[in-house]
Coordinates of C-alpha atoms in Angstrom, one line a residue:
Chain A
M1 CA 0.0 0.0 0.0
S2 CA 2.7 2.5 -0.9
V3 CA 1.7 6.0 -1.7
D4 CA 4.1 7.5 -4.1
V5 CA 3.6 11.2 -4.4
S6 CA 7.0 12.2 -5.8
A7 CA 6.4 14.1 -9.0
S8 CA 8.8 14.0 -12.0
E9 CA 11.1 17.0 -12.3
T10 CA 10.4 17.4 -15.9
I11 CA 6.7 18.3 -15.9
D12 CA 5.9 22.0 -16.3
A13 CA 4.3 24.2 -13.7
A14 CA 0.8 24.0 -15.0
A15 CA 0.8 20.2 -15.1
R16 CA 2.3 20.2 -11.6
H17 CA -0.5 22.4 -10.5
A18 CA -3.2 20.1 -11.8
I19 CA -2.1 16.9 -10.1
A20 CA -0.9 18.1 -6.7
P21 CA 2.8 17.2 -6.9
S22 CA 5.4 17.8 -4.2
R23 CA 5.9 21.5 -4.9
G24 CA 3.9 24.6 -6.1
K25 CA 0.6 26.1 -5.2
R26 CA -2.2 23.8 -4.1
P27 CA -5.1 23.5 -6.6
W28 CA -8.5 24.7 -5.3
T29 CA -9.7 21.1 -5.2
F30 CA -7.2 20.4 -2.4
Y31 CA -8.9 22.8 -0.1
L32 CA -12.4 21.5 -1.0
L33 CA -11.3 17.9 -0.4
A34 CA -9.4 18.7 2.7
A35 CA -12.6 20.3 4.1
L36 CA -14.6 17.2 3.1
F37 CA -12.1 15.0 4.8
T38 CA -12.1 17.0 8.0
L39 CA -15.9 17.0 8.1
Y40 CA -15.9 13.2 7.6
V41 CA -13.4 12.6 10.4
L42 CA -15.4 14.9 12.7
A43 CA -18.6 13.0 11.9
L44 CA -16.8 9.7 12.4
Y45 CA -15.4 10.5 15.8
G46 CA -17.7 13.2 17.2
P47 CA -20.6 11.0 18.3
M48 CA -18.3 8.4 19.7
I49 CA -16.4 10.9 21.8
C50 CA -19.7 12.2 23.1
I51 CA -20.6 8.8 24.5
Y52 CA -17.2 8.3 26.0
I53 CA -17.5 11.6 27.8
L54 CA -21.1 10.9 28.9
S55 CA -20.1 7.6 30.4
F56 CA -18.1 9.4 33.1
Q57 CA -21.2 11.1 34.6
D58 CA -22.3 10.6 38.2
V59 CA -25.5 8.8 39.3
R60 CA -27.8 11.6 38.1
G61 CA -26.5 11.2 34.5
G62 CA -28.7 10.8 31.5
L63 CA -28.4 9.9 27.8
V64 CA -27.8 13.5 26.5
F65 CA -25.7 16.5 27.4
P66 CA -25.3 18.5 29.6
M67 CA -23.1 16.3 31.6
K68 CA -24.1 15.8 35.2
G69 CA -21.0 15.5 37.5
H70 CA -18.1 13.1 37.1
S71 CA -17.7 9.6 38.5
L72 CA -17.1 6.0 37.5
H73 CA -20.6 5.1 38.7
W74 CA -21.8 3.7 35.4
F75 CA -18.8 1.5 35.0
V76 CA -19.3 0.0 38.4
D77 CA -23.0 -0.3 37.6
L78 CA -22.2 -2.2 34.4
F79 CA -20.3 -5.0 36.2
T80 CA -22.4 -5.2 39.4
Q81 CA -26.0 -4.6 38.4
V82 CA -28.1 -7.7 37.5
R83 CA -30.5 -5.7 35.3
T84 CA -27.7 -4.9 32.9
G85 CA -27.2 -8.6 32.3
D86 CA -24.2 -10.8 32.3
V87 CA -21.6 -8.4 30.9
K88 CA -18.6 -10.2 32.3
G89 CA -19.6 -13.7 31.2
S90 CA -20.5 -12.6 27.7
F91 CA -17.3 -10.6 27.5
D92 CA -15.3 -13.7 28.5
R93 CA -17.1 -15.8 25.9
S94 CA -16.6 -13.2 23.2
I95 CA -12.9 -13.0 23.8
K96 CA -12.4 -16.8 23.9
L97 CA -14.5 -17.2 20.7
A98 CA -12.6 -14.4 19.0
V99 CA -9.3 -16.1 19.8
I100 CA -10.5 -19.4 18.4
V101 CA -11.9 -17.7 15.3
T102 CA -8.7 -15.8 14.8
I103 CA -6.5 -18.9 14.9
I104 CA -8.7 -20.9 12.5
T105 CA -9.1 -17.9 10.2
V106 CA -5.3 -17.3 10.0
V107 CA -4.4 -21.0 9.3
V108 CA -7.3 -21.6 6.8
S109 CA -6.9 -18.3 4.9
F110 CA -3.1 -18.8 4.7
L111 CA -3.6 -22.3 3.1
A112 CA -6.3 -21.1 0.8
G113 CA -4.2 -18.2 -0.2
L114 CA -1.4 -20.6 -1.2
G115 CA -3.9 -22.8 -3.0
F116 CA -5.4 -20.0 -5.1
R117 CA -2.0 -18.9 -6.4
R118 CA -2.4 -21.4 -9.2
R119 CA -5.4 -22.5 -11.1
F120 CA -7.0 -25.8 -10.3
R121 CA -10.0 -27.5 -11.6
G122 CA -13.1 -26.0 -9.9
D123 CA -11.3 -23.0 -8.3
A124 CA -14.0 -20.7 -9.5
V125 CA -16.6 -22.8 -7.7
V126 CA -14.7 -22.4 -4.4
F127 CA -14.2 -18.7 -5.1
Y128 CA -17.9 -18.1 -5.7
M129 CA -18.9 -20.2 -2.7
M130 CA -16.7 -17.9 -0.7
I131 CA -18.2 -14.7 -2.1
G132 CA -21.7 -16.2 -1.5
S133 CA -20.7 -16.9 2.1
L134 CA -19.5 -13.3 2.5
V135 CA -22.7 -11.6 1.1
A136 CA -25.3 -14.0 2.5
P137 CA -27.6 -12.1 5.0
G138 CA -26.2 -12.9 8.4
L139 CA -29.6 -13.5 10.0
V140 CA -30.7 -15.9 7.2
L141 CA -27.5 -17.9 7.5
G142 CA -27.9 -17.9 11.3
L143 CA -31.4 -19.3 11.0
G144 CA -30.2 -22.0 8.6
I145 CA -27.4 -23.1 10.9
G146 CA -29.9 -23.0 13.9
L147 CA -32.4 -25.2 12.0
L148 CA -29.6 -27.5 10.8
F149 CA -28.4 -28.1 14.4
Q150 CA -32.0 -28.5 15.5
W151 CA -32.6 -31.2 12.9
L152 CA -29.3 -33.0 13.7
G153 CA -30.2 -32.9 17.4
I154 CA -27.1 -30.9 18.4
D155 CA -27.5 -28.1 20.9
A156 CA -26.5 -24.7 19.6
S157 CA -23.7 -23.1 21.5
W158 CA -21.3 -20.3 21.1
Y159 CA -18.3 -22.7 20.6
T160 CA -20.0 -24.9 18.0
S161 CA -22.7 -23.3 15.9
A162 CA -21.8 -19.7 16.6
L163 CA -18.1 -20.5 15.9
G164 CA -19.0 -22.0 12.5
A165 CA -21.4 -19.1 11.7
Q166 CA -18.6 -16.6 12.4
L167 CA -16.1 -18.5 10.4
S168 CA -18.4 -18.3 7.4
W169 CA -18.0 -14.6 7.6
T170 CA -14.3 -14.1 8.7
L171 CA -12.8 -16.7 6.3
P172 CA -13.9 -14.9 3.1
F173 CA -12.5 -11.7 4.5
G174 CA -9.3 -13.4 5.5
V175 CA -8.9 -15.1 2.1
L176 CA -9.5 -11.8 0.2
V177 CA -6.8 -10.1 2.4
M178 CA -4.5 -13.1 1.6
F179 CA -5.2 -12.5 -2.1
A180 CA -3.9 -8.9 -1.9
V181 CA -0.9 -10.1 0.3
M182 CA 0.0 -13.0 -2.0
S183 CA 0.0 -10.8 -5.1
R184 CA 3.1 -9.1 -3.7
F185 CA 4.8 -12.5 -2.9
D186 CA 7.6 -13.4 -5.3
D187 CA 7.5 -17.1 -6.1
A188 CA 11.3 -17.0 -6.8
W189 CA 12.0 -17.0 -3.1
E190 CA 10.2 -20.3 -2.8
E191 CA 12.0 -21.7 -5.8
A192 CA 15.4 -20.6 -4.4
A193 CA 14.6 -22.5 -1.1
R194 CA 13.6 -25.6 -3.1
D195 CA 16.8 -25.4 -5.2
L196 CA 18.8 -25.2 -1.9
G197 CA 17.3 -28.5 -0.9
A198 CA 14.5 -27.4 1.5
S199 CA 11.5 -29.7 1.9
R200 CA 8.0 -28.6 1.2
W201 CA 7.4 -27.9 4.9
Q202 CA 10.7 -26.2 5.4
T203 CA 9.9 -23.9 2.5
I204 CA 6.6 -23.0 4.0
W205 CA 7.9 -22.6 7.6
L206 CA 11.2 -20.9 6.9
V207 CA 10.4 -18.9 3.8
V208 CA 6.7 -18.3 3.1
V209 CA 5.4 -17.8 6.6
P210 CA 8.1 -15.3 7.7
V211 CA 7.8 -13.3 4.5
L212 CA 4.0 -13.1 4.8
A213 CA 4.0 -12.5 8.6
P214 CA 2.8 -8.9 8.5
G215 CA -0.1 -10.0 6.2
L216 CA -1.0 -12.8 8.5
V217 CA -1.1 -10.4 11.4
A218 CA -3.5 -8.3 9.3
V219 CA -5.7 -11.4 8.7
A220 CA -5.6 -12.1 12.5
L221 CA -6.6 -8.5 13.3
F222 CA -9.5 -8.8 10.8
G223 CA -10.6 -12.2 12.2
F224 CA -10.5 -11.0 15.8
T225 CA -12.5 -7.8 15.4
L226 CA -15.0 -9.3 13.0
S227 CA -15.7 -12.1 15.5
Y228 CA -15.6 -9.8 18.6
D229 CA -18.2 -7.6 16.9
E230 CA -20.2 -10.2 15.1
F231 CA -23.9 -9.9 15.8
A232 CA -26.4 -11.1 13.1
R233 CA -24.9 -14.5 12.5
S234 CA -24.5 -15.2 16.2
L235 CA -28.1 -14.2 17.1
Q236 CA -29.7 -17.5 16.2
T237 CA -26.7 -19.7 16.8
A238 CA -25.2 -18.7 20.1
G239 CA -27.5 -20.9 22.1
S240 CA -28.5 -20.0 25.7
L241 CA -25.4 -18.0 26.5
N242 CA -24.8 -14.6 25.0
T243 CA -21.7 -13.2 23.3
L244 CA -20.9 -9.5 24.0
P245 CA -22.6 -8.0 20.9
L246 CA -25.8 -9.9 21.8
E247 CA -25.5 -8.6 25.3
I248 CA -25.1 -5.1 24.0
W249 CA -28.0 -5.6 21.7
S250 CA -30.3 -6.7 24.6
M251 CA -29.0 -3.7 26.6
T252 CA -30.0 -1.3 23.9
L253 CA -33.6 -2.7 24.2
N254 CA -33.8 -2.7 28.0
V255 CA -31.3 -0.3 29.5
T256 CA -31.7 3.4 29.2
S257 CA -28.8 4.6 31.3
P258 CA -25.3 5.7 30.7
S259 CA -24.3 2.1 31.5
L260 CA -24.7 1.5 27.8
Y261 CA -22.2 4.3 27.1
A262 CA -19.8 2.9 29.8
L263 CA -19.9 -0.4 27.9
G264 CA -19.0 1.5 24.7
T265 CA -16.1 3.1 26.4
V266 CA -14.8 -0.3 27.8
T267 CA -15.1 -2.1 24.5
T268 CA -13.3 0.7 22.7
I269 CA -10.4 0.5 25.2
I270 CA -10.2 -3.2 24.7
S271 CA -10.1 -2.7 20.9
F272 CA -7.4 -0.2 21.2
L273 CA -5.3 -2.5 23.3
I274 CA -5.7 -5.2 20.7
I275 CA -4.7 -2.9 17.8
G276 CA -1.8 -1.6 19.8
A277 CA -0.6 -5.2 20.5
S278 CA -1.0 -6.2 16.8
L279 CA 0.8 -3.1 15.5
G280 CA 3.5 -3.7 18.1
T281 CA 3.9 -7.3 16.7
I282 CA 4.3 -6.0 13.2
V283 CA 6.9 -3.4 14.2
F284 CA 8.7 -6.1 16.2
I285 CA 8.8 -8.5 13.3
Q286 CA 10.0 -5.9 10.9
K287 CA 12.7 -4.7 13.3
R288 CA 14.0 -8.2 13.9
R289 CA 14.0 -8.8 10.1
G290 CA 15.9 -5.5 9.6
A291 CA 18.4 -6.5 12.3
R292 CA 18.9 -9.9 10.7
V293 CA 19.5 -8.3 7.2
A294 CA 21.9 -5.8 8.7
S295 CA 23.9 -8.5 10.5
H296 CA 24.5 -10.4 7.2
Chain B
M1 CA -14.0 -16.4 -15.6
A2 CA -11.5 -18.4 -17.6
S3 CA -8.8 -15.7 -17.1
S4 CA -9.3 -15.4 -13.4
H5 CA -6.1 -17.1 -12.2
I6 CA -3.6 -15.3 -10.1
A7 CA 0.1 -15.3 -10.6
L8 CA 2.1 -16.7 -13.6
H9 CA 2.3 -20.4 -14.0
K10 CA 5.6 -20.9 -12.3
M11 CA 5.0 -24.6 -11.6
P12 CA 3.1 -26.1 -14.4
G13 CA 1.6 -29.6 -14.2
K14 CA -0.6 -31.3 -11.7
P15 CA -3.4 -28.7 -11.7
G16 CA -6.1 -29.8 -9.3
T17 CA -4.8 -32.0 -6.5
A18 CA -2.3 -29.6 -4.9
G19 CA -4.7 -26.6 -5.1
W20 CA -7.5 -28.6 -3.7
L21 CA -5.4 -29.8 -0.7
Y22 CA -4.7 -26.1 0.2
V23 CA -8.4 -25.0 -0.1
L24 CA -9.8 -28.1 1.5
P25 CA -10.0 -26.7 5.0
L26 CA -11.8 -23.6 3.6
V27 CA -14.3 -25.9 1.8
L28 CA -14.7 -28.0 4.9
V29 CA -15.9 -25.0 6.8
L30 CA -18.0 -23.5 4.0
L31 CA -19.9 -26.7 3.3
P32 CA -21.5 -27.2 6.8
F33 CA -21.7 -23.5 7.7
F34 CA -22.7 -21.9 4.4
V35 CA -23.9 -24.4 1.8
A36 CA -25.8 -26.8 4.1
P37 CA -27.6 -24.0 6.1
I38 CA -28.7 -22.3 2.8
L39 CA -30.1 -25.6 1.6
V40 CA -31.9 -26.1 4.9
V41 CA -33.5 -22.7 4.6
L42 CA -34.4 -23.5 1.0
A43 CA -36.0 -26.8 2.1
A44 CA -37.8 -25.1 5.0
S45 CA -39.3 -22.6 2.6
F46 CA -41.3 -25.5 1.0
F47 CA -42.5 -26.9 4.4
G48 CA -45.7 -26.3 6.3
T49 CA -45.9 -25.4 9.9
D50 CA -47.9 -26.5 12.9
G51 CA -47.8 -22.9 14.2
F52 CA -45.7 -23.7 17.2
G53 CA -42.2 -23.7 15.5
G54 CA -42.5 -27.2 14.3
L55 CA -42.1 -27.9 10.6
T56 CA -44.2 -30.4 8.8
P57 CA -42.4 -31.9 5.8
D58 CA -45.1 -31.6 3.1
F59 CA -44.1 -29.9 -0.1
T60 CA -46.0 -26.7 -0.5
L61 CA -45.6 -23.5 -2.5
S62 CA -48.0 -21.6 -0.3
N63 CA -45.2 -19.8 1.6
Y64 CA -44.0 -18.4 -1.7
T65 CA -47.4 -17.5 -3.0
E66 CA -48.1 -15.8 0.3
V67 CA -44.8 -13.8 0.3
L68 CA -45.1 -12.9 -3.3
S69 CA -48.7 -11.9 -3.2
S70 CA -48.4 -9.8 -0.1
T71 CA -48.4 -6.0 -0.7
L72 CA -46.2 -5.8 2.5
T73 CA -43.4 -7.6 0.6
L74 CA -43.3 -5.0 -2.1
S75 CA -43.3 -2.1 0.4
L76 CA -40.5 -3.8 2.4
Y77 CA -38.4 -4.2 -0.7
L78 CA -39.0 -0.6 -1.7
S79 CA -38.0 0.6 1.7
T80 CA -34.9 -1.6 1.8
I81 CA -33.9 -0.6 -1.7
K82 CA -34.4 3.1 -0.8
F83 CA -32.0 2.7 2.2
T84 CA -29.5 0.7 0.1
V85 CA -29.4 3.2 -2.7
L86 CA -29.1 6.2 -0.4
T87 CA -26.4 4.5 1.7
W88 CA -24.5 3.3 -1.4
F89 CA -24.6 6.8 -2.9
F90 CA -23.3 8.6 0.1
T91 CA -20.7 6.1 1.1
L92 CA -19.4 6.0 -2.5
L93 CA -19.3 9.8 -2.7
I94 CA -17.5 10.3 0.6
G95 CA -15.4 7.1 0.2
F96 CA -14.2 8.0 -3.3
F97 CA -13.2 11.5 -2.5
V98 CA -11.6 10.7 0.8
A99 CA -9.5 8.0 -0.9
Y100 CA -8.7 10.4 -3.8
F101 CA -7.7 13.1 -1.4
L102 CA -5.4 10.8 0.5
V103 CA -3.8 9.3 -2.5
F104 CA -3.5 12.2 -4.9
H105 CA -3.5 15.4 -2.7
V106 CA -1.6 14.5 0.5
R107 CA 2.0 15.1 -0.4
N108 CA 3.7 13.3 2.5
P109 CA 3.2 9.5 2.0
L110 CA 3.6 8.9 5.8
L111 CA 0.9 11.5 6.5
A112 CA -1.4 9.8 3.9
I113 CA -1.0 6.4 5.6
G114 CA -1.5 8.1 9.0
L115 CA -4.7 9.8 7.9
F116 CA -5.9 6.5 6.3
L117 CA -5.4 4.8 9.7
V118 CA -7.4 7.6 11.3
C119 CA -10.3 6.6 9.0
T120 CA -10.1 2.9 9.9
V121 CA -9.7 3.1 13.7
P122 CA -13.5 3.5 14.4
F123 CA -14.0 0.3 12.5
W124 CA -12.6 -1.6 15.5
T125 CA -15.4 -0.3 17.8
S126 CA -18.7 -2.2 18.1
N127 CA -21.2 -1.3 15.4
I128 CA -24.0 -1.1 17.9
I129 CA -22.1 1.3 20.1
R130 CA -21.3 3.5 17.1
M131 CA -25.0 3.5 16.2
I132 CA -26.3 4.5 19.6
S133 CA -23.6 7.2 19.8
W134 CA -25.8 9.3 17.6
I135 CA -28.5 9.5 20.3
P136 CA -26.7 12.4 22.2
L137 CA -26.4 14.3 19.0
L138 CA -29.6 13.7 17.2
G139 CA -32.1 13.3 20.1
K140 CA -34.8 15.8 20.9
E141 CA -32.5 17.3 23.6
G142 CA -29.4 16.4 21.6
L143 CA -26.5 18.6 20.7
I144 CA -27.8 19.5 17.2
N145 CA -31.2 20.6 18.4
E146 CA -29.8 22.5 21.3
A147 CA -27.3 24.3 19.1
L148 CA -30.0 25.2 16.5
R149 CA -32.2 26.4 19.3
A150 CA -29.4 28.5 20.9
T151 CA -28.7 30.2 17.6
G152 CA -32.4 30.9 17.2
I153 CA -32.8 29.1 13.9
I154 CA -35.6 26.9 15.3
H155 CA -37.8 27.2 18.3
Q156 CA -39.2 23.7 18.5
P157 CA -36.8 20.8 18.5
L158 CA -36.6 19.0 15.2
E159 CA -38.2 15.6 15.6
V160 CA -37.0 14.3 12.2
L161 CA -33.4 13.9 13.4
L162 CA -33.8 10.8 15.5
F163 CA -36.0 7.8 15.0
S164 CA -36.5 8.5 11.4
D165 CA -35.3 7.4 7.9
L166 CA -32.8 10.2 8.1
A167 CA -31.3 8.7 11.3
V168 CA -31.1 5.3 9.6
V169 CA -29.2 6.6 6.6
I170 CA -26.8 8.6 8.9
A171 CA -26.1 5.5 10.9
Y172 CA -25.5 3.4 7.8
V173 CA -23.2 5.9 6.3
H174 CA -21.3 6.3 9.6
Q175 CA -20.7 2.5 9.8
L176 CA -20.1 1.6 6.2
T177 CA -18.1 4.4 4.5
I178 CA -14.9 2.6 5.6
F179 CA -15.9 -0.4 3.4
M180 CA -15.7 2.0 0.4
I181 CA -12.5 3.9 1.5
V182 CA -10.3 0.8 2.1
P183 CA -10.8 -1.0 -1.3
I184 CA -10.9 2.3 -3.3
F185 CA -7.7 3.6 -1.5
N186 CA -6.0 0.3 -2.3
A187 CA -6.9 0.5 -6.0
M188 CA -6.0 4.1 -6.3
A189 CA -2.6 3.7 -4.5
R190 CA -1.6 1.3 -7.3
I191 CA -2.2 3.8 -10.1
D192 CA 1.1 4.9 -11.5
K193 CA 1.4 8.7 -11.0
K194 CA 3.4 8.9 -14.3
L195 CA 0.2 7.9 -16.1
V196 CA -1.5 11.0 -14.7
E197 CA 1.5 13.2 -15.6
A198 CA 1.6 11.8 -19.1
A199 CA -2.1 12.6 -19.5
V200 CA -1.7 16.1 -18.3
D201 CA 1.4 16.6 -20.6
A202 CA -0.8 15.4 -23.5
G203 CA -3.3 18.1 -22.7
A204 CA -5.9 16.3 -20.6
S205 CA -8.0 18.4 -18.4
R206 CA -8.5 17.6 -14.7
L207 CA -12.0 16.2 -15.6
D208 CA -10.5 14.1 -18.3
V209 CA -7.9 12.6 -15.9
M210 CA -10.7 11.8 -13.4
R211 CA -13.1 10.4 -16.1
L212 CA -10.6 8.5 -18.2
I213 CA -7.9 7.4 -15.7
I214 CA -8.8 7.6 -12.1
V215 CA -12.4 6.2 -12.2
P216 CA -11.7 3.3 -14.6
M217 CA -8.6 2.3 -12.7
S218 CA -10.4 2.4 -9.3
K219 CA -13.3 0.4 -10.5
S220 CA -12.2 -2.8 -8.8
G221 CA -12.2 -1.0 -5.5
I222 CA -15.6 0.7 -6.2
A223 CA -17.1 -2.8 -7.1
L224 CA -15.7 -4.4 -4.0
G225 CA -16.9 -1.6 -1.8
T226 CA -20.3 -1.7 -3.4
I227 CA -20.6 -5.4 -2.8
F228 CA -19.8 -4.9 0.9
V229 CA -22.2 -2.0 1.4
V230 CA -25.1 -3.4 -0.6
S231 CA -24.9 -6.8 1.0
I232 CA -24.6 -5.4 4.5
V233 CA -27.5 -2.9 4.1
M234 CA -29.8 -5.4 2.4
G235 CA -29.0 -8.0 5.1
D236 CA -29.3 -5.7 8.0
F237 CA -32.1 -5.2 10.5
F238 CA -30.8 -3.8 13.7
V239 CA -29.9 -0.3 12.4
V240 CA -33.3 0.0 10.8
K241 CA -35.0 -1.2 14.0
V242 CA -33.2 1.0 16.4
M243 CA -32.6 4.2 14.4
S244 CA -36.1 4.4 13.0
G245 CA -37.6 3.8 16.4
G246 CA -39.6 1.0 14.9
G247 CA -41.1 3.3 12.3
S248 CA -39.4 1.7 9.3
A249 CA -38.9 -1.9 8.4
S250 CA -36.6 -3.7 6.1
V251 CA -36.8 -7.1 4.4
V252 CA -34.7 -8.7 7.1
S253 CA -36.4 -7.0 10.0
A254 CA -39.7 -8.5 8.8
F255 CA -37.9 -11.8 8.5
Y256 CA -36.7 -11.3 12.1
E257 CA -40.3 -10.7 13.3
D258 CA -41.4 -14.0 11.5
V259 CA -38.6 -15.9 13.2
G260 CA -39.6 -14.3 16.5
V261 CA -43.1 -15.8 16.2
L262 CA -41.7 -19.1 15.0
Q263 CA -43.1 -18.7 11.4
Y264 CA -40.1 -20.5 10.0
P265 CA -41.4 -21.5 6.6
M266 CA -42.6 -18.0 5.8
A267 CA -39.4 -16.6 7.1
A268 CA -37.4 -19.1 5.0
A269 CA -39.4 -18.2 1.8
S270 CA -38.7 -14.5 2.2
A271 CA -35.1 -15.3 3.0
V272 CA -34.7 -17.3 -0.2
L273 CA -36.3 -14.4 -2.2
L274 CA -33.9 -11.9 -0.6
T275 CA -30.9 -14.2 -1.3
L276 CA -31.9 -14.5 -4.9
V277 CA -32.3 -10.7 -5.2
L278 CA -28.8 -10.2 -3.6
L279 CA -27.2 -12.9 -5.8
G280 CA -28.6 -11.1 -8.9
L281 CA -27.2 -7.8 -7.8
I282 CA -23.8 -9.2 -6.9
S283 CA -23.5 -11.2 -10.1
L284 CA -24.3 -8.0 -12.0
I285 CA -21.4 -6.3 -10.3
L286 CA -19.1 -9.3 -10.8
R287 CA -20.0 -9.3 -14.5
T288 CA -18.7 -5.7 -14.9
V289 CA -15.5 -6.2 -12.9
D290 CA -13.5 -9.4 -12.5
I291 CA -12.7 -8.8 -8.9
R292 CA -10.5 -11.8 -8.4
R293 CA -8.2 -10.8 -11.2
E294 CA -8.2 -7.1 -10.1
I295 CA -7.4 -7.8 -6.5
T296 CA -4.4 -10.1 -7.3
R297 CA -3.0 -8.1 -10.1

């Protein structure tokens, strides 16, 4: 995803003017688009920042401004009150489920990415099956999985039916990301490894996986957040115990207090911790690789 | 789709077995959790019901005749299509120009990546939370109404802001613009700037550059974004339910009501109809753009 904005030295001033190169006066469209971008970012973050602020009200707090006092009351309320439901339990389940989904998504997407590099008989069928799985309405698929389990006499639960329902959504995303990652992978590295006598598994473990590592972290990040936030497909498949999005959903129907906002603040903090850890992993991998290259 | 293979044929021979081994795990997940459930829904759509959630396995077309003859179905589809078109239009408009701004107008590449990340961060927060975050702004005593009242533009709070079709579209655009920005940004970032320079040198106007180079070369991103946005809006029910305050319905929200009262066969029939409509739309998009080839190019 490189963004190359260096303009050629040879083009004249007028041309430079028209396509926003590295020097010269900005065209009027720059200011127009910059204004649009600023407005978009404001609309993107504004509402969310509002609820983060409102979640720190005291016991008199309501759903709208002005803010009434400051306290952590609604965070305590979130985890202690029975009427807000089983936030802690559903949170635990969601995290566990997201970790399982992430691991399966990374492994299966990686293998599928390798497989799709070359044509094989029926590859289009698999490809369109994947696209179909991606665009199928979540609630419809959820109902289908629910009925299927009912007919087979298996109890629906978050770690069986909901796990499968979520994979039918995270895997197509993962494989699409792998497509983009694989398109930048040079097959010559693999060939070189084979020429030097590496076995098929050695080639994959020692060459392909390390080269694709940042892409695999991206797939993991996708898998985790898509699962952690998955709602429609889990609704009919989670069984008797809720996942966090289902819990949030039932709260939006029952709870009309800033507890809801406190939950928003907590889930956002968790998300940021996960992004931070993932970006940290990518930086660490690249640094180590840089150090290894430098030492040779 | 004969040309839809990815890299060059570096290792000819043995087409089939090796590829299938690699995609086997994917297929083993999709068969029980996509293909089978869809077939179950298809089968259920031909079943009768005892009215208590039980299905009676007699082949009947009555579910379909009931769904297709109902005037409610038509109004549900019209309402869903209205939301889909409006959301698609605004997400495409904003997404395209945000991506264009980042790729072609921001001079510092690091800044461009940074601003791109700024756009993607809210994606990691719960959709439901992002949706309800509009309540403090759009509500009757929300920030927008209070601000308008303070400036004296209005004297009565605007009721149309929350629990209305407007609120539904705002929530959709807020959630889904990112699905346009990411693929379009990706496609645009791969356009060689020299191409634009050459066009300008040859006397192309800015409009020509946009019309003849940028848009055609971004079309894989536009198509992918469109698929995401259209399938999510058409398959959604909770944004419509919450943001319209129950005033509007969509195809899936009606489906959800049917499931709630255990009318599985009726729900299944309308689900099959929706899936067919969606498949038709998606295959139209795929016919114009060979996404698999474009992504991996």
